[in-house]
Structure formats: C-alpha cells, structure tokens
Coordinates of C-alpha atoms in Angstrom, one line a residue:
Chain A
X1 CA 26.1 32.4 35.6
X2 CA 24.3 36.1 37.3
X3 CA 28.2 37.2 38.4
X4 CA 29.2 37.0 35.6
X5 CA 25.4 39.5 33.8
X6 CA 26.6 41.5 37.0
X7 CA 30.1 42.0 36.1
X8 CA 29.7 42.6 32.4
X9 CA 26.9 45.7 33.3
X10 CA 29.5 46.7 36.1
X11 CA 31.9 47.0 33.9
X12 CA 30.2 48.4 30.9
X13 CA 28.8 51.1 33.7
X14 CA 31.6 52.4 34.8
X15 CA 34.9 54.1 32.9
X16 CA 38.1 51.2 32.3
X17 CA 37.1 49.6 35.6
X18 CA 38.9 46.7 35.0
X19 CA 40.4 45.2 38.4
X20 CA 37.3 42.6 38.5
X21 CA 38.9 38.8 37.4
X22 CA 37.1 35.9 36.7
X23 CA 35.1 35.5 40.0
X24 CA 33.2 32.1 39.9
X25 CA 29.7 32.1 37.6
X26 CA 27.7 32.4 39.7
X27 CA 24.3 30.9 40.2
X28 CA 22.1 29.7 36.9
X29 CA 20.6 32.6 35.7
X30 CA 16.9 32.8 34.1
X31 CA 16.8 36.4 31.6
X32 CA 13.3 37.5 31.3
X33 CA 12.1 40.1 29.4
X34 CA 9.1 41.0 26.9
X35 CA 9.6 40.9 23.2
X36 CA 12.2 43.2 21.8
X37 CA 13.6 44.0 25.5
X38 CA 17.8 43.3 24.5
X39 CA 17.5 39.6 25.8
X40 CA 19.8 38.8 23.4
X41 CA 22.0 41.7 23.3
X42 CA 22.7 40.9 26.6
X43 CA 22.6 37.4 26.1
X44 CA 25.6 37.9 24.3
X45 CA 27.3 41.1 26.0
X46 CA 28.0 37.8 28.9
X47 CA 29.1 35.4 25.8
X48 CA 32.0 38.2 25.0
X49 CA 32.5 38.5 28.3
X50 CA 33.0 34.6 29.1
X51 CA 35.1 33.6 26.1
X52 CA 37.7 36.7 26.9
X53 CA 38.0 35.0 29.9
X54 CA 40.1 32.5 28.3
X55 CA 38.8 29.8 29.9
X56 CA 36.5 27.7 27.6
X57 CA 34.4 27.8 24.8
X58 CA 30.8 29.4 24.9
X59 CA 27.6 27.5 23.1
X60 CA 25.1 30.0 22.4
X61 CA 21.7 28.0 21.1
X62 CA 19.4 29.5 19.5
X63 CA 16.4 29.1 17.3
X64 CA 17.3 31.1 14.8
X65 CA 21.2 32.1 13.8
X66 CA 21.2 36.0 15.8
X67 CA 20.3 38.3 12.1
X68 CA 22.8 40.6 13.3
X69 CA 25.8 41.0 15.6
X70 CA 23.9 43.1 18.6
X71 CA 27.3 45.8 18.6
X72 CA 27.1 46.0 22.4
X73 CA 29.2 46.3 24.6
X74 CA 32.3 48.7 25.3
X75 CA 34.3 44.9 24.0
X76 CA 35.5 45.7 20.2
X77 CA 34.1 42.4 18.4
X78 CA 37.4 40.9 18.8
X79 CA 37.6 38.3 16.3
X80 CA 39.1 35.8 18.9
X81 CA 36.4 36.4 21.1
X82 CA 34.4 35.9 18.7
X83 CA 35.8 32.6 17.3
X84 CA 35.3 31.0 21.0
X85 CA 31.3 31.5 20.5
X86 CA 29.9 28.3 18.5
X87 CA 26.0 28.9 17.8
X88 CA 24.3 26.0 17.6
X89 CA 20.6 26.6 16.0
X90 CA 18.2 23.1 17.3
X91 CA 15.3 23.1 15.2
X92 CA 12.7 21.4 17.4
X93 CA 12.6 21.1 21.3
X94 CA 13.1 17.1 21.0
X95 CA 16.8 18.8 18.7
X96 CA 17.4 20.6 22.0
X97 CA 17.5 17.0 24.5
X98 CA 19.6 15.8 22.4
X99 CA 21.5 17.9 22.3
X100 CA 21.3 18.1 26.1
X101 CA 21.4 13.9 26.2
X102 CA 24.1 13.9 24.2
X103 CA 26.4 16.3 25.0
X104 CA 28.8 14.4 26.9
X105 CA 30.2 13.4 23.4
X106 CA 30.6 16.8 22.3
X107 CA 35.0 15.9 22.2
X108 CA 37.5 19.4 22.8
X109 CA 37.1 21.2 25.7
X110 CA 34.6 21.8 28.3
X111 CA 32.1 24.9 27.5
X112 CA 32.7 27.3 29.8
X113 CA 28.7 28.8 29.7
X114 CA 25.4 27.6 28.1
X115 CA 23.5 30.6 26.5
X116 CA 19.8 29.7 25.8
X117 CA 18.1 32.0 23.7
X118 CA 14.1 31.9 23.1
X119 CA 13.6 28.6 25.9
X120 CA 9.9 29.5 24.9
X121 CA 9.5 28.4 21.2
X122 CA 11.0 25.0 23.1
X123 CA 8.2 24.7 25.6
X124 CA 5.6 24.2 22.7
X125 CA 1.9 24.2 23.9
X126 CA 1.8 20.8 23.8
X127 CA 4.8 20.8 26.1
X128 CA 3.5 19.3 28.9
X129 CA 5.3 20.0 32.6
X130 CA 6.6 16.9 33.2
X131 CA 8.5 17.5 29.7
X132 CA 9.2 21.5 30.2
X133 CA 10.5 20.1 33.8
X134 CA 13.2 17.6 32.3
X135 CA 14.1 19.5 29.9
X136 CA 15.1 22.1 32.9
X137 CA 17.3 19.4 34.6
X138 CA 18.6 18.9 31.4
X139 CA 20.0 22.0 31.4
X140 CA 20.8 22.0 35.0
X141 CA 22.8 18.7 33.9
X142 CA 24.4 20.0 31.2
X143 CA 25.8 22.3 32.2
X144 CA 26.3 20.8 36.0
X145 CA 28.7 18.2 33.9
X146 CA 30.9 20.8 32.1
X147 CA 31.5 22.2 35.1
X148 CA 32.8 18.4 36.3
X149 CA 34.8 18.4 32.9
X150 CA 36.4 21.7 34.1
X151 CA 37.4 20.9 37.2
X152 CA 37.5 22.6 40.2
X153 CA 36.5 26.2 40.8
X154 CA 35.9 26.8 36.9
X155 CA 32.2 25.8 37.0
X156 CA 30.2 25.9 33.3
X157 CA 28.3 29.1 33.8
X158 CA 24.0 28.2 32.6
X159 CA 21.7 31.3 31.4
X160 CA 18.1 31.0 29.7
X161 CA 16.4 33.4 28.4
X162 CA 12.9 33.2 28.3
X163 CA 10.0 36.1 27.3
X164 CA 7.7 36.7 28.9
X165 CA 3.9 38.4 27.4
X166 CA 2.4 40.6 29.4
X167 CA -0.9 39.4 30.3
X168 CA 0.1 35.7 30.3
X169 CA -2.6 33.4 31.3
X170 CA -1.6 30.6 34.3
X171 CA -0.4 27.7 32.2
X172 CA 3.2 30.1 32.0
X173 CA 2.4 31.1 35.4
X174 CA 3.2 27.7 36.4
X175 CA 5.6 27.0 34.3
X176 CA 7.8 30.6 35.0
X177 CA 7.2 29.1 38.5
X178 CA 9.1 26.2 38.1
X179 CA 12.1 27.4 36.3
X180 CA 12.3 29.4 39.4
X181 CA 12.2 27.0 40.9
X182 CA 15.8 25.5 38.8
X183 CA 16.8 29.0 38.4
X184 CA 17.6 31.5 41.7
X185 CA 18.9 34.1 39.6
X186 CA 16.9 36.2 38.3
X187 CA 17.4 39.0 35.4
X188 CA 14.4 41.2 34.6
X189 CA 14.0 44.0 31.4
X190 CA 11.5 46.2 31.9
X191 CA 11.1 48.8 29.0
X192 CA 11.4 52.3 30.3
X193 CA 10.9 55.9 29.5
X194 CA 13.6 56.4 26.1
X195 CA 14.6 59.8 23.9
X196 CA 14.6 59.8 20.3
X197 CA 16.3 57.4 18.7
X198 CA 16.7 55.7 21.5
X199 CA 15.9 52.6 22.9
X200 CA 16.2 52.0 27.1
X201 CA 15.5 49.0 30.0
X202 CA 15.8 48.7 32.7
X203 CA 17.4 46.2 34.0
X204 CA 16.9 44.5 38.1
X205 CA 19.6 41.1 39.0
X206 CA 18.3 39.3 42.4
X207 CA 21.0 36.6 42.0
X208 CA 18.8 35.2 45.1
X209 CA 19.5 34.0 48.4
X210 CA 19.8 37.1 50.5
X211 CA 22.0 39.0 48.2
X212 CA 20.2 42.4 47.7
X213 CA 18.7 43.5 44.4
X214 CA 21.1 45.8 41.6
X215 CA 19.8 47.4 38.7
X216 CA 20.9 49.5 35.5
X217 CA 20.0 51.7 33.0
X218 CA 20.6 50.1 30.3
X219 CA 19.8 52.0 26.5
X220 CA 20.9 51.2 23.3
X221 CA 21.7 53.6 21.2
X222 CA 20.7 53.9 17.5
X223 CA 23.9 51.8 15.7
X224 CA 23.1 49.7 18.6
X225 CA 25.7 50.3 20.6
X226 CA 24.9 49.6 25.1
X227 CA 25.1 52.5 27.7
X228 CA 25.2 51.5 30.7
X229 CA 24.2 53.0 34.1
X230 CA 23.7 51.7 38.0
X231 CA 21.0 52.8 39.7
X232 CA 21.5 53.9 42.6
X233 CA 18.5 54.4 45.5
X234 CA 18.5 57.6 47.8
X235 CA 19.4 54.0 51.2
X236 CA 22.1 53.4 49.8
Chain B
X1 CA 24.0 2.6 72.0
X2 CA 23.6 -0.5 69.8
X3 CA 23.5 -0.3 65.9
X4 CA 19.5 -0.5 65.7
X5 CA 18.8 1.8 68.2
X6 CA 21.2 4.5 66.1
X7 CA 18.8 3.5 63.3
X8 CA 15.5 4.1 64.5
X9 CA 17.2 7.5 66.2
X10 CA 18.4 8.2 61.9
X11 CA 14.9 6.8 61.0
X12 CA 12.8 9.5 63.7
X13 CA 14.8 12.6 63.0
X14 CA 14.5 11.9 58.3
X15 CA 11.0 11.4 59.5
X16 CA 10.5 14.7 61.0
X17 CA 12.7 16.6 58.1
X18 CA 11.2 14.3 55.3
X19 CA 7.7 12.5 56.5
X20 CA 6.4 9.3 55.2
X21 CA 9.3 9.3 52.3
X22 CA 11.9 9.1 54.9
X23 CA 10.3 5.2 55.4
X24 CA 9.4 4.2 52.1
X25 CA 12.6 5.9 50.5
X26 CA 14.7 3.7 52.9
X27 CA 12.4 0.9 51.9
X28 CA 14.0 1.7 47.9
X29 CA 17.0 1.7 49.6
X30 CA 17.0 -1.8 51.6
X31 CA 15.8 -3.5 48.4
X32 CA 18.2 -2.4 46.0
X33 CA 17.0 -0.6 44.1
X34 CA 19.1 2.8 43.1
X35 CA 21.0 1.9 39.9
X36 CA 23.9 4.9 39.8
X37 CA 24.8 4.7 36.1
X38 CA 27.7 6.3 34.3
X39 CA 29.5 6.5 30.8
X40 CA 33.3 7.5 30.2
X41 CA 32.2 10.6 30.2
X42 CA 32.0 11.3 34.0
X43 CA 27.9 11.6 33.2
X44 CA 25.8 9.6 35.3
X45 CA 22.5 9.2 35.5
X46 CA 20.0 7.4 38.4
X47 CA 17.3 5.0 37.7
X48 CA 14.8 3.8 40.7
X49 CA 12.6 1.2 40.4
X50 CA 9.4 1.4 42.5
X51 CA 7.2 -0.2 44.1
X52 CA 5.0 0.0 41.7
X53 CA 8.1 -1.5 39.1
X54 CA 7.9 1.2 37.1
X55 CA 12.0 2.9 36.7
X56 CA 12.0 6.1 37.0
X57 CA 15.2 8.5 36.2
X58 CA 17.1 10.8 38.5
X59 CA 19.1 13.2 38.1
X60 CA 21.2 13.8 41.4
X61 CA 23.3 17.7 39.9
X62 CA 20.3 19.5 40.2
X63 CA 17.2 17.8 41.8
X64 CA 15.0 15.9 39.5
X65 CA 12.3 13.0 38.7
X66 CA 10.2 11.4 36.3
X67 CA 8.4 10.3 39.1
X68 CA 4.2 12.1 39.0
X69 CA 4.5 12.3 42.7
X70 CA 8.4 14.5 41.8
X71 CA 5.4 16.6 39.2
X72 CA 3.0 17.0 41.9
X73 CA 3.4 17.6 45.5
X74 CA 7.2 19.5 45.4
X75 CA 7.2 21.7 42.2
X76 CA 3.3 22.1 41.5
X77 CA 2.2 21.9 45.4
X78 CA 5.7 22.6 47.1
X79 CA 3.8 20.4 49.8
X80 CA 7.1 18.3 49.8
X81 CA 11.1 18.8 49.2
X82 CA 11.8 16.0 47.0
X83 CA 10.1 12.3 46.4
X84 CA 11.1 9.0 47.7
X85 CA 13.0 8.6 44.9
X86 CA 15.5 10.9 45.1
X87 CA 15.5 10.6 49.0
X88 CA 16.7 6.6 47.8
X89 CA 19.2 8.5 45.5
X90 CA 20.5 10.7 48.8
X91 CA 21.1 8.4 51.3
X92 CA 22.6 5.7 48.7
X93 CA 25.2 8.0 47.4
X94 CA 25.7 9.0 51.4
X95 CA 25.7 4.9 51.9
X96 CA 27.5 4.1 49.8
X97 CA 24.5 1.5 48.2
X98 CA 24.1 2.2 45.5
X99 CA 24.0 -1.2 42.7
X100 CA 26.5 0.2 39.7
X101 CA 26.8 -0.1 36.2
X102 CA 29.0 1.2 33.5
X103 CA 27.1 1.8 29.7
X104 CA 28.7 3.0 26.9
X105 CA 28.3 7.6 26.2
X106 CA 25.5 6.6 23.3
X107 CA 23.7 5.0 25.7
X108 CA 23.6 7.1 28.7
X109 CA 22.6 9.5 26.1
X110 CA 19.4 6.6 24.2
X111 CA 18.7 6.0 27.8
X112 CA 18.6 9.8 29.1
X113 CA 16.3 10.4 25.5
X114 CA 14.9 7.5 26.0
X115 CA 13.3 9.1 29.3
X116 CA 11.5 12.0 27.4

C-alpha cells in the first residue's frame, strides 16, 4: 500500500502528472504521527485515490465517524469515488477483532484497500502484547484474504495509522517494534514550521528493503486543501 | 544417495538455519500434528497440536503463531526466525503433509475469535 500513498503524494505534488497507472499496492504501510498531524487526511486521500482506480471498494475502519471530510487533495470529492468508500466504526477492540475474523463472510466484491485509523485506540493498556500481535496479524491476514479474492496482480492494500507520543514509554516502544516487524513500509508525519493560517508537516516515506526514503512537505491551507511539494536533497 | 541419507542431509541444513526447533518441527510433521482448516470463502488457518498437548493457531499469510515462544523469542528477543509450530506449517505446506478439515465460514470466524 505504500506504493499507492507514494503515488498520491507524487501525483498531488506534480502538475497534472497522470501517466502513473494503478501499480501494484506495495507492502502494508504503517502511518505514524502525533495527534492532529494529518494522518486521517492522508488516509482519506489514499482512499480517494484507490476508489478512483476502478477496482474493489475501500474499507475504512475507524472508532468514530470523521467530523468532516478532509478536503485534501487535487481529486475533487467525486461522489462516485465517495460511494466506493465504506466506513465502519467498530466501537471496541472486540468488535474490531470480530469484524476482521468474519471478513470472509462479507458478501460482495472484495475491498482493494483496507484502512484502519487510530490503531492506538484499539491497543488499550490492558491489551497484552500477544493480543496486540494477534490483532495486527489479523489485519494482515484479512488483507491477504481480500487479495486472494481479488485475484492475481490485484492485491488488497493495507494502511494502518498509529498515533505516536513524544514521550513514548517502553511498552509503546515494544508495541511499535512489533508493528514495524509486520509493516515493512513506514511513513512518518513530523510537524514543520508553518506560515499564518497554515499547518505544515514533513512526510517521510520508507518502502522498506533497499528503496530510498522519499520526503515531501505537505501544507494544509485554511480550508483544508493539501499542497504537496517534494523535498529534493542536494545529493540527488 | 539413499533416501535416508537425503533426509539426514536436509535435516542438517534445516538445523543449521533454524536451530533446535528444526528437529522439533520435523517431529510435529511426523506426528501429523498440523491441520489446515479452510472454509468455502477460501480463507484458512492452521492449527498445530503442540508437544505439550496444547493447540496453537498459526496464520501463514503473515507469519504468526499464538504460542508463547513466538511472542518471546521471535517478536520480543528476535533471536529466532520462527517457532517450531510455524516451521512445521511451512514444512507441511512444502511436503503436502497437512491434515485437512473443512468448516463453514461461520465456524471459521468462531475459531479465529476463539483464539482471542
């Protein structure tokens, strides 16, 4: 799924660059950032991107309904795309587990993207590391099942957003270490110096393996639109 | 090279890569302890009857086992690639030596939830 997020960022940062076709989804992606850093907006932009690719629907899991639809990207909020995004709000860890355990019973076309926003809300304090690992494994197993249903060359992408704390204690550290084992690709959102009425952050995307890290500035304008500019390092 | 010497050669290689869990995994395979449980949806899960008599759940799609050794040695300590149950699953996949059980989609959901 990292590939799709990379395409979203690359496409939104280039003027009308449309040749990139719906490439393969890429590895499962862990999106990390502090509260309010723009994770939901990026998840939603990715959902819009995949919803427009003419493949399966997008399954967007989150604890509570989005207060407002992030205006976000160059892609207008095309009703046809919005219809393909299915929001579900499992209120508890057990409900989320049941949703994932019974995903194979969901009728209709298999999703081509599975998104989970706010994983930290489901990794509660009393959730031991084994339960957290099983929940993570089920997310991957569910995406793998959807991929099998979609057929070869059409994999179901998976993106999970996790709120990180500045002062993460050792238990969070263990959980993030476990998560990184299951999510070879990671994307960090770090706040950057912002202009008046603007909220700017630096997005660092690592696809895992030997591929280089790529970075962008993402600036949210007052009305919520995202302006994305690639960060090119002098050595490149 | 006789079949027996082939087995010994591969045993050494497995042991070299996976350590002592290789022999324990081969023992689980020999005792037909690995069961592939699948439902009409095509989703499947593996259950492995451990030497302690306890049954562990393995998800081969993403390298997961519910046993304590996987949580400790593989995830926390990173001093093992996998546990003997997962290795037994992978060996059974290659050797096509799994027991096979078909269940309904609903039963598979209950099994996955029960693991919790």
